[in-house]
Amino acid sequence: MTAPILKQNRHPLQKLLCAIALSVWAASAAHAAPLVEPTLRLKADASGNVGRVALTLDACGGQTDTRILSALVENRIPATIFVTGIWLKRNAAAVEIMRAHPELFELENHGGRHIPAVDTPQKIYGIRSAGSPEAVRAEVESGAAALARTGEPAPKWFRGATAEYSPSAIAMIRKLGFKIAGFSINGDGGSLLGAKETARRIGAAKDGDVIIAHINQPTHAAGEGVVQGLLALKAKGLTFVRLDDADGVGNDGTTD
Ligand SMILES: [Zn+2]
C-alpha cells in the first residue's frame, strides 16, 4: 500500500492485494474489542450461616507455596486450584498432596502454557497473548489434556493467564465446554502485594465472594498474607466452598 502507483490503472494483482490488505485490516479492527476481566460471585448463602466464600488459587508456573498448601490441609480449607501444564510438570509432590485430599482440592484448567486467552496479538501485563483463535483453543485444550494425564477428573472451569479475555475468546472457550472463572476479590495483586495488604483484602471477604490469589510463589511475602487472611475468615465462621460445589454466576457471558 505504500509503493508509489505510477500507472492510472493498477495491475489486477495489485488491486487484489490491496483488497486483501483492506479486508485483513477490517477484520482485525472488528476483533479489537476491549479486553474484559470478568467477575464471578456465588449465589447468596441460603443456610442462614455467616456466609460462603470460594478460594481460587492460581498455579501459573514456578513452584509451590507450601505455607499455603500446608495451611489448607491443616485447617481443612477447601480450594479450587487453577493449574497450568507447565506447573503440573514441575510440581509432582504438590500434585500428590492435592490428589491425596480430594475432599479439599479441586483442580481446574489454567491453560497449557500460561498464555492469555486473547485472540488478537497484544501484550497483557507484559505477557504475549495467544494472538489467534487457534492459539486460544490450543492453550485451553492443552491445559485440559495435562490435567487428564494426572488422572484428575476432566476440568469444568477455565481461567486464562492474566484473567483477561477478548469477548470472542470467551465465546470460544464456552463452546469448548468450560465455564470461565472470574473473581470478586483480587487477594494478592498477582502475588505482588505485601503480607499485610494481602491479609486485609482476603480477610474482608463476605458471603458470595470468589477470591483469587497465587500458590506458586513461595518466596513472595503475599503468601504469608494469604494464610493470615484465610485463618481470619475461618475464625469469623465463613464456610469455604469450591467452584464445583457452588453456583457461581459470572458476567460477560462467562457462566450462562
Ligand atoms: Zn496465572
CSV table of C-alpha atoms and ligand atoms in Angstrom, one decimal:
chain,number,residue,atom,x,y,z
A,1,MET,CA,0.0,0.0,0.0
A,2,THR,CA,3.0,2.3,0.4
A,3,ALA,CA,4.6,1.8,-3.0
A,4,PRO,CA,4.0,4.7,-5.4
A,5,ILE,CA,1.5,3.8,-8.1
A,6,LEU,CA,2.7,5.2,-11.4
A,7,LYS,CA,0.0,4.0,-13.7
A,8,GLN,CA,-3.5,5.2,-13.7
A,9,ASN,CA,-4.9,1.7,-13.9
A,10,ARG,CA,-3.3,-0.7,-11.4
A,11,HIS,CA,-2.4,-4.2,-12.3
A,12,PRO,CA,-5.2,-6.6,-11.3
A,13,LEU,CA,-2.9,-8.4,-8.9
A,14,GLN,CA,-2.1,-5.2,-7.2
A,15,LYS,CA,-5.8,-4.4,-6.9
A,16,LEU,CA,-6.3,-7.9,-5.4
A,17,LEU,CA,-3.5,-7.4,-2.8
A,18,CYS,CA,-4.9,-4.1,-1.8
A,19,ALA,CA,-8.4,-5.6,-1.4
A,20,ILE,CA,-6.9,-8.4,0.8
A,21,ALA,CA,-4.9,-5.9,2.9
A,22,LEU,CA,-8.1,-3.9,3.4
A,23,SER,CA,-10.2,-6.9,4.4
A,24,VAL,CA,-7.5,-8.1,6.9
A,25,TRP,CA,-7.4,-4.6,8.4
A,26,ALA,CA,-11.2,-4.5,8.7
A,27,ALA,CA,-11.3,-8.0,10.2
A,28,SER,CA,-8.6,-7.2,12.9
A,29,ALA,CA,-10.3,-3.8,13.6
A,30,ALA,CA,-13.6,-5.7,14.2
A,31,HIS,CA,-11.8,-8.1,16.5
A,32,ALA,CA,-10.0,-5.5,18.6
A,33,ALA,CA,-12.8,-5.2,21.1
A,34,PRO,CA,-11.7,-4.1,24.6
A,35,LEU,CA,-10.5,-6.9,26.8
A,36,VAL,CA,-12.7,-7.9,29.8
A,37,GLU,CA,-11.8,-9.1,33.3
A,38,PRO,CA,-14.9,-10.9,34.3
A,39,THR,CA,-16.4,-11.1,37.8
A,40,LEU,CA,-17.5,-14.3,39.4
A,41,ARG,CA,-19.7,-14.4,42.6
A,42,LEU,CA,-21.6,-17.2,44.4
A,43,LYS,CA,-25.3,-17.1,44.9
A,44,ALA,CA,-26.3,-15.9,48.4
A,45,ASP,CA,-26.0,-18.4,51.2
A,46,ALA,CA,-29.5,-19.7,51.9
A,47,SER,CA,-28.5,-21.6,55.0
A,48,GLY,CA,-28.6,-18.6,57.3
A,49,ASN,CA,-25.0,-19.1,58.2
A,50,VAL,CA,-22.3,-16.3,58.2
A,51,GLY,CA,-21.7,-17.0,54.6
A,52,ARG,CA,-19.8,-18.9,52.0
A,53,VAL,CA,-16.7,-17.8,50.0
A,54,ALA,CA,-14.7,-19.6,47.3
A,55,LEU,CA,-10.9,-19.6,47.4
A,56,THR,CA,-9.3,-19.9,44.0
A,57,LEU,CA,-5.5,-20.2,43.8
A,58,ASP,CA,-3.6,-20.0,40.5
A,59,ALA,CA,-0.6,-22.2,39.9
A,60,CYS,CA,0.8,-20.4,36.8
A,61,GLY,CA,4.2,-21.8,36.7
A,62,GLY,CA,7.2,-21.9,39.0
A,63,GLN,CA,7.0,-23.7,42.3
A,64,THR,CA,4.6,-24.4,45.2
A,65,ASP,CA,4.0,-22.2,48.2
A,66,THR,CA,4.0,-24.9,50.9
A,67,ARG,CA,3.0,-22.2,53.5
A,68,ILE,CA,-0.4,-22.0,51.8
A,69,LEU,CA,-0.7,-25.7,50.9
A,70,SER,CA,0.1,-26.9,54.5
A,71,ALA,CA,-2.3,-24.3,56.0
A,72,LEU,CA,-5.2,-25.5,53.7
A,73,VAL,CA,-4.6,-29.2,54.7
A,74,GLU,CA,-4.1,-28.5,58.4
A,75,ASN,CA,-7.2,-26.2,58.6
A,76,ARG,CA,-9.3,-28.3,56.3
A,77,ILE,CA,-9.9,-25.3,54.0
A,78,PRO,CA,-11.2,-26.4,50.5
A,79,ALA,CA,-9.9,-24.6,47.5
A,80,THR,CA,-10.1,-24.6,43.7
A,81,ILE,CA,-6.6,-24.7,42.2
A,82,PHE,CA,-6.1,-23.5,38.6
A,83,VAL,CA,-3.0,-25.3,37.3
A,84,THR,CA,-1.1,-25.0,34.0
A,85,GLY,CA,0.6,-27.8,32.1
A,86,ILE,CA,3.9,-26.2,33.0
A,87,TRP,CA,3.2,-26.2,36.7
A,88,LEU,CA,1.9,-29.8,36.8
A,89,LYS,CA,5.2,-31.0,35.2
A,90,ARG,CA,7.4,-29.3,37.8
A,91,ASN,CA,5.4,-29.9,41.0
A,92,ALA,CA,4.7,-33.6,41.2
A,93,ALA,CA,5.0,-33.6,45.0
A,94,ALA,CA,2.4,-30.9,45.5
A,95,VAL,CA,0.0,-32.6,43.0
A,96,GLU,CA,0.4,-35.8,45.0
A,97,ILE,CA,-0.7,-33.9,48.2
A,98,MET,CA,-3.7,-32.4,46.5
A,99,ARG,CA,-4.7,-35.7,45.0
A,100,ALA,CA,-4.4,-37.3,48.4
A,101,HIS,CA,-7.1,-34.8,49.6
A,102,PRO,CA,-9.9,-34.9,47.0
A,103,GLU,CA,-12.3,-33.6,49.6
A,104,LEU,CA,-10.2,-30.3,49.8
A,105,PHE,CA,-8.8,-29.7,46.4
A,106,GLU,CA,-10.5,-29.3,43.0
A,107,LEU,CA,-8.0,-28.9,40.2
A,108,GLU,CA,-9.1,-26.8,37.2
A,109,ASN,CA,-7.6,-25.6,33.9
A,110,HIS,CA,-5.3,-22.6,33.9
A,111,GLY,CA,-4.0,-23.4,30.3
A,112,GLY,CA,-1.2,-25.5,28.9
A,113,ARG,CA,1.5,-22.8,28.8
A,114,HIS,CA,0.1,-19.8,30.7
A,115,ILE,CA,-0.7,-17.8,27.6
A,116,PRO,CA,-3.5,-15.1,27.9
A,117,ALA,CA,-6.8,-16.2,26.2
A,118,VAL,CA,-6.9,-13.2,23.9
A,119,ASP,CA,-7.2,-14.0,20.2
A,120,THR,CA,-5.6,-10.8,18.8
A,121,PRO,CA,-1.8,-10.2,19.1
A,122,GLN,CA,-1.0,-7.9,22.1
A,123,LYS,CA,0.7,-7.9,25.4
A,124,ILE,CA,-1.2,-8.1,28.7
A,125,TYR,CA,0.9,-7.2,31.9
A,126,GLY,CA,3.9,-7.9,29.6
A,127,ILE,CA,2.8,-11.4,28.6
A,128,ARG,CA,2.2,-12.0,24.9
A,129,SER,CA,-1.4,-13.1,24.1
A,130,ALA,CA,-2.3,-16.3,22.3
A,131,GLY,CA,-2.9,-14.0,19.3
A,132,SER,CA,-5.3,-16.1,17.3
A,133,PRO,CA,-8.4,-18.2,17.8
A,134,GLU,CA,-6.4,-21.4,17.0
A,135,ALA,CA,-3.8,-20.5,19.7
A,136,VAL,CA,-6.5,-19.8,22.3
A,137,ARG,CA,-8.0,-23.2,21.6
A,138,ALA,CA,-4.6,-24.9,21.8
A,139,GLU,CA,-4.0,-23.2,25.2
A,140,VAL,CA,-7.3,-24.3,26.6
A,141,GLU,CA,-7.2,-27.9,25.2
A,142,SER,CA,-3.5,-28.5,26.2
A,143,GLY,CA,-4.3,-27.4,29.8
A,144,ALA,CA,-7.2,-29.9,30.0
A,145,ALA,CA,-5.0,-32.6,28.5
A,146,ALA,CA,-2.3,-32.0,31.0
A,147,LEU,CA,-4.8,-32.4,33.8
A,148,ALA,CA,-6.2,-35.5,32.3
A,149,ARG,CA,-2.7,-37.1,32.3
A,150,THR,CA,-2.5,-36.7,36.1
A,151,GLY,CA,-5.7,-38.8,36.5
A,152,GLU,CA,-7.8,-35.9,37.7
A,153,PRO,CA,-11.4,-35.6,36.7
A,154,ALA,CA,-11.9,-33.6,33.5
A,155,PRO,CA,-11.8,-29.9,34.3
A,156,LYS,CA,-15.1,-27.9,34.1
A,157,TRP,CA,-13.6,-24.4,34.7
A,158,PHE,CA,-11.0,-22.4,32.8
A,159,ARG,CA,-9.1,-19.3,33.9
A,160,GLY,CA,-6.7,-17.8,31.4
A,161,ALA,CA,-3.3,-16.3,32.3
A,162,THR,CA,-3.8,-12.7,33.5
A,163,ALA,CA,-7.6,-13.4,33.8
A,164,GLU,CA,-8.3,-11.0,30.9
A,165,TYR,CA,-10.0,-12.1,27.7
A,166,SER,CA,-11.2,-10.9,24.4
A,167,PRO,CA,-15.0,-11.4,24.2
A,168,SER,CA,-14.7,-13.6,21.2
A,169,ALA,CA,-12.2,-15.9,23.1
A,170,ILE,CA,-14.8,-16.1,25.9
A,171,ALA,CA,-17.4,-17.3,23.4
A,172,MET,CA,-15.0,-19.9,22.0
A,173,ILE,CA,-14.0,-21.2,25.5
A,174,ARG,CA,-17.6,-21.6,26.4
A,175,LYS,CA,-18.2,-23.6,23.2
A,176,LEU,CA,-15.3,-25.9,24.2
A,177,GLY,CA,-17.4,-26.7,27.3
A,178,PHE,CA,-15.7,-24.7,30.0
A,179,LYS,CA,-17.1,-22.1,32.4
A,180,ILE,CA,-14.8,-19.2,32.9
A,181,ALA,CA,-13.7,-18.4,36.4
A,182,GLY,CA,-13.6,-14.7,37.1
A,183,PHE,CA,-13.3,-13.5,40.7
A,184,SER,CA,-14.7,-10.7,43.0
A,185,ILE,CA,-11.7,-10.2,45.3
A,186,ASN,CA,-8.1,-9.8,44.0
A,187,GLY,CA,-6.5,-11.2,47.1
A,188,ASP,CA,-2.8,-10.8,46.4
A,189,GLY,CA,-2.5,-8.5,43.4
A,190,GLY,CA,-0.7,-11.1,41.2
A,191,SER,CA,1.3,-12.2,44.3
A,192,LEU,CA,3.0,-8.8,44.3
A,193,LEU,CA,1.3,-7.3,47.4
A,194,GLY,CA,2.8,-7.3,50.9
A,195,ALA,CA,1.6,-9.8,53.5
A,196,LYS,CA,-0.4,-7.2,55.5
A,197,GLU,CA,-2.4,-5.8,52.5
A,198,THR,CA,-3.0,-9.4,51.2
A,199,ALA,CA,-4.3,-10.5,54.6
A,200,ARG,CA,-6.5,-7.4,54.8
A,201,ARG,CA,-8.1,-7.9,51.3
A,202,ILE,CA,-8.7,-11.7,51.9
A,203,GLY,CA,-9.9,-11.1,55.5
A,204,ALA,CA,-12.5,-8.6,54.2
A,205,ALA,CA,-14.3,-11.3,52.0
A,206,LYS,CA,-18.1,-11.5,52.6
A,207,ASP,CA,-20.8,-14.0,51.6
A,208,GLY,CA,-20.6,-14.8,47.9
A,209,ASP,CA,-17.1,-13.6,47.2
A,210,VAL,CA,-14.7,-15.5,45.0
A,211,ILE,CA,-11.1,-14.8,46.0
A,212,ILE,CA,-8.2,-15.1,43.6
A,213,ALA,CA,-4.6,-15.5,44.9
A,214,HIS,CA,-1.5,-17.5,43.9
A,215,ILE,CA,0.0,-20.7,45.2
A,216,ASN,CA,3.1,-20.7,43.0
A,217,GLN,CA,5.3,-18.0,44.6
A,218,PRO,CA,6.9,-19.5,47.7
A,219,THR,CA,9.4,-16.6,48.1
A,220,HIS,CA,6.8,-13.8,48.0
A,221,ALA,CA,5.5,-12.1,51.1
A,222,ALA,CA,2.0,-12.3,49.8
A,223,GLY,CA,1.8,-16.0,50.6
A,224,GLU,CA,2.1,-15.3,54.3
A,225,GLY,CA,-0.8,-12.8,54.0
A,226,VAL,CA,-2.9,-15.4,52.1
A,227,VAL,CA,-2.7,-17.7,55.1
A,228,GLN,CA,-3.4,-15.0,57.6
A,229,GLY,CA,-6.4,-13.8,55.7
A,230,LEU,CA,-7.9,-17.3,55.3
A,231,LEU,CA,-7.5,-18.0,59.0
A,232,ALA,CA,-9.3,-14.7,59.8
A,233,LEU,CA,-12.2,-15.7,57.6
A,234,LYS,CA,-12.3,-19.2,59.2
A,235,ALA,CA,-12.3,-17.6,62.7
A,236,LYS,CA,-15.3,-15.4,61.6
A,237,GLY,CA,-17.2,-18.6,60.8
A,238,LEU,CA,-17.3,-18.3,57.0
A,239,THR,CA,-17.6,-21.6,55.0
A,240,PHE,CA,-15.2,-22.3,52.2
A,241,VAL,CA,-16.6,-23.9,49.1
A,242,ARG,CA,-15.1,-25.0,45.8
A,243,LEU,CA,-16.4,-23.8,42.4
A,244,ASP,CA,-17.7,-27.4,41.9
A,245,ASP,CA,-19.9,-27.1,45.0
A,246,ALA,CA,-21.5,-23.7,44.4
A,247,ASP,CA,-23.5,-21.8,41.8
A,248,GLY,CA,-21.0,-19.3,40.5
A,249,VAL,CA,-22.5,-16.5,38.5
A,250,GLY,CA,-20.2,-14.6,36.2
A,251,ASN,CA,-20.7,-11.6,33.9
A,252,ASP,CA,-19.6,-11.1,30.3
A,253,GLY,CA,-21.1,-14.4,29.2
A,254,THR,CA,-18.7,-16.5,31.3
A,255,THR,CA,-21.1,-18.9,33.0
A,256,ASP,CA,-24.5,-18.7,31.4
B,1,ZN,ZN,-1.7,-17.4,36.2
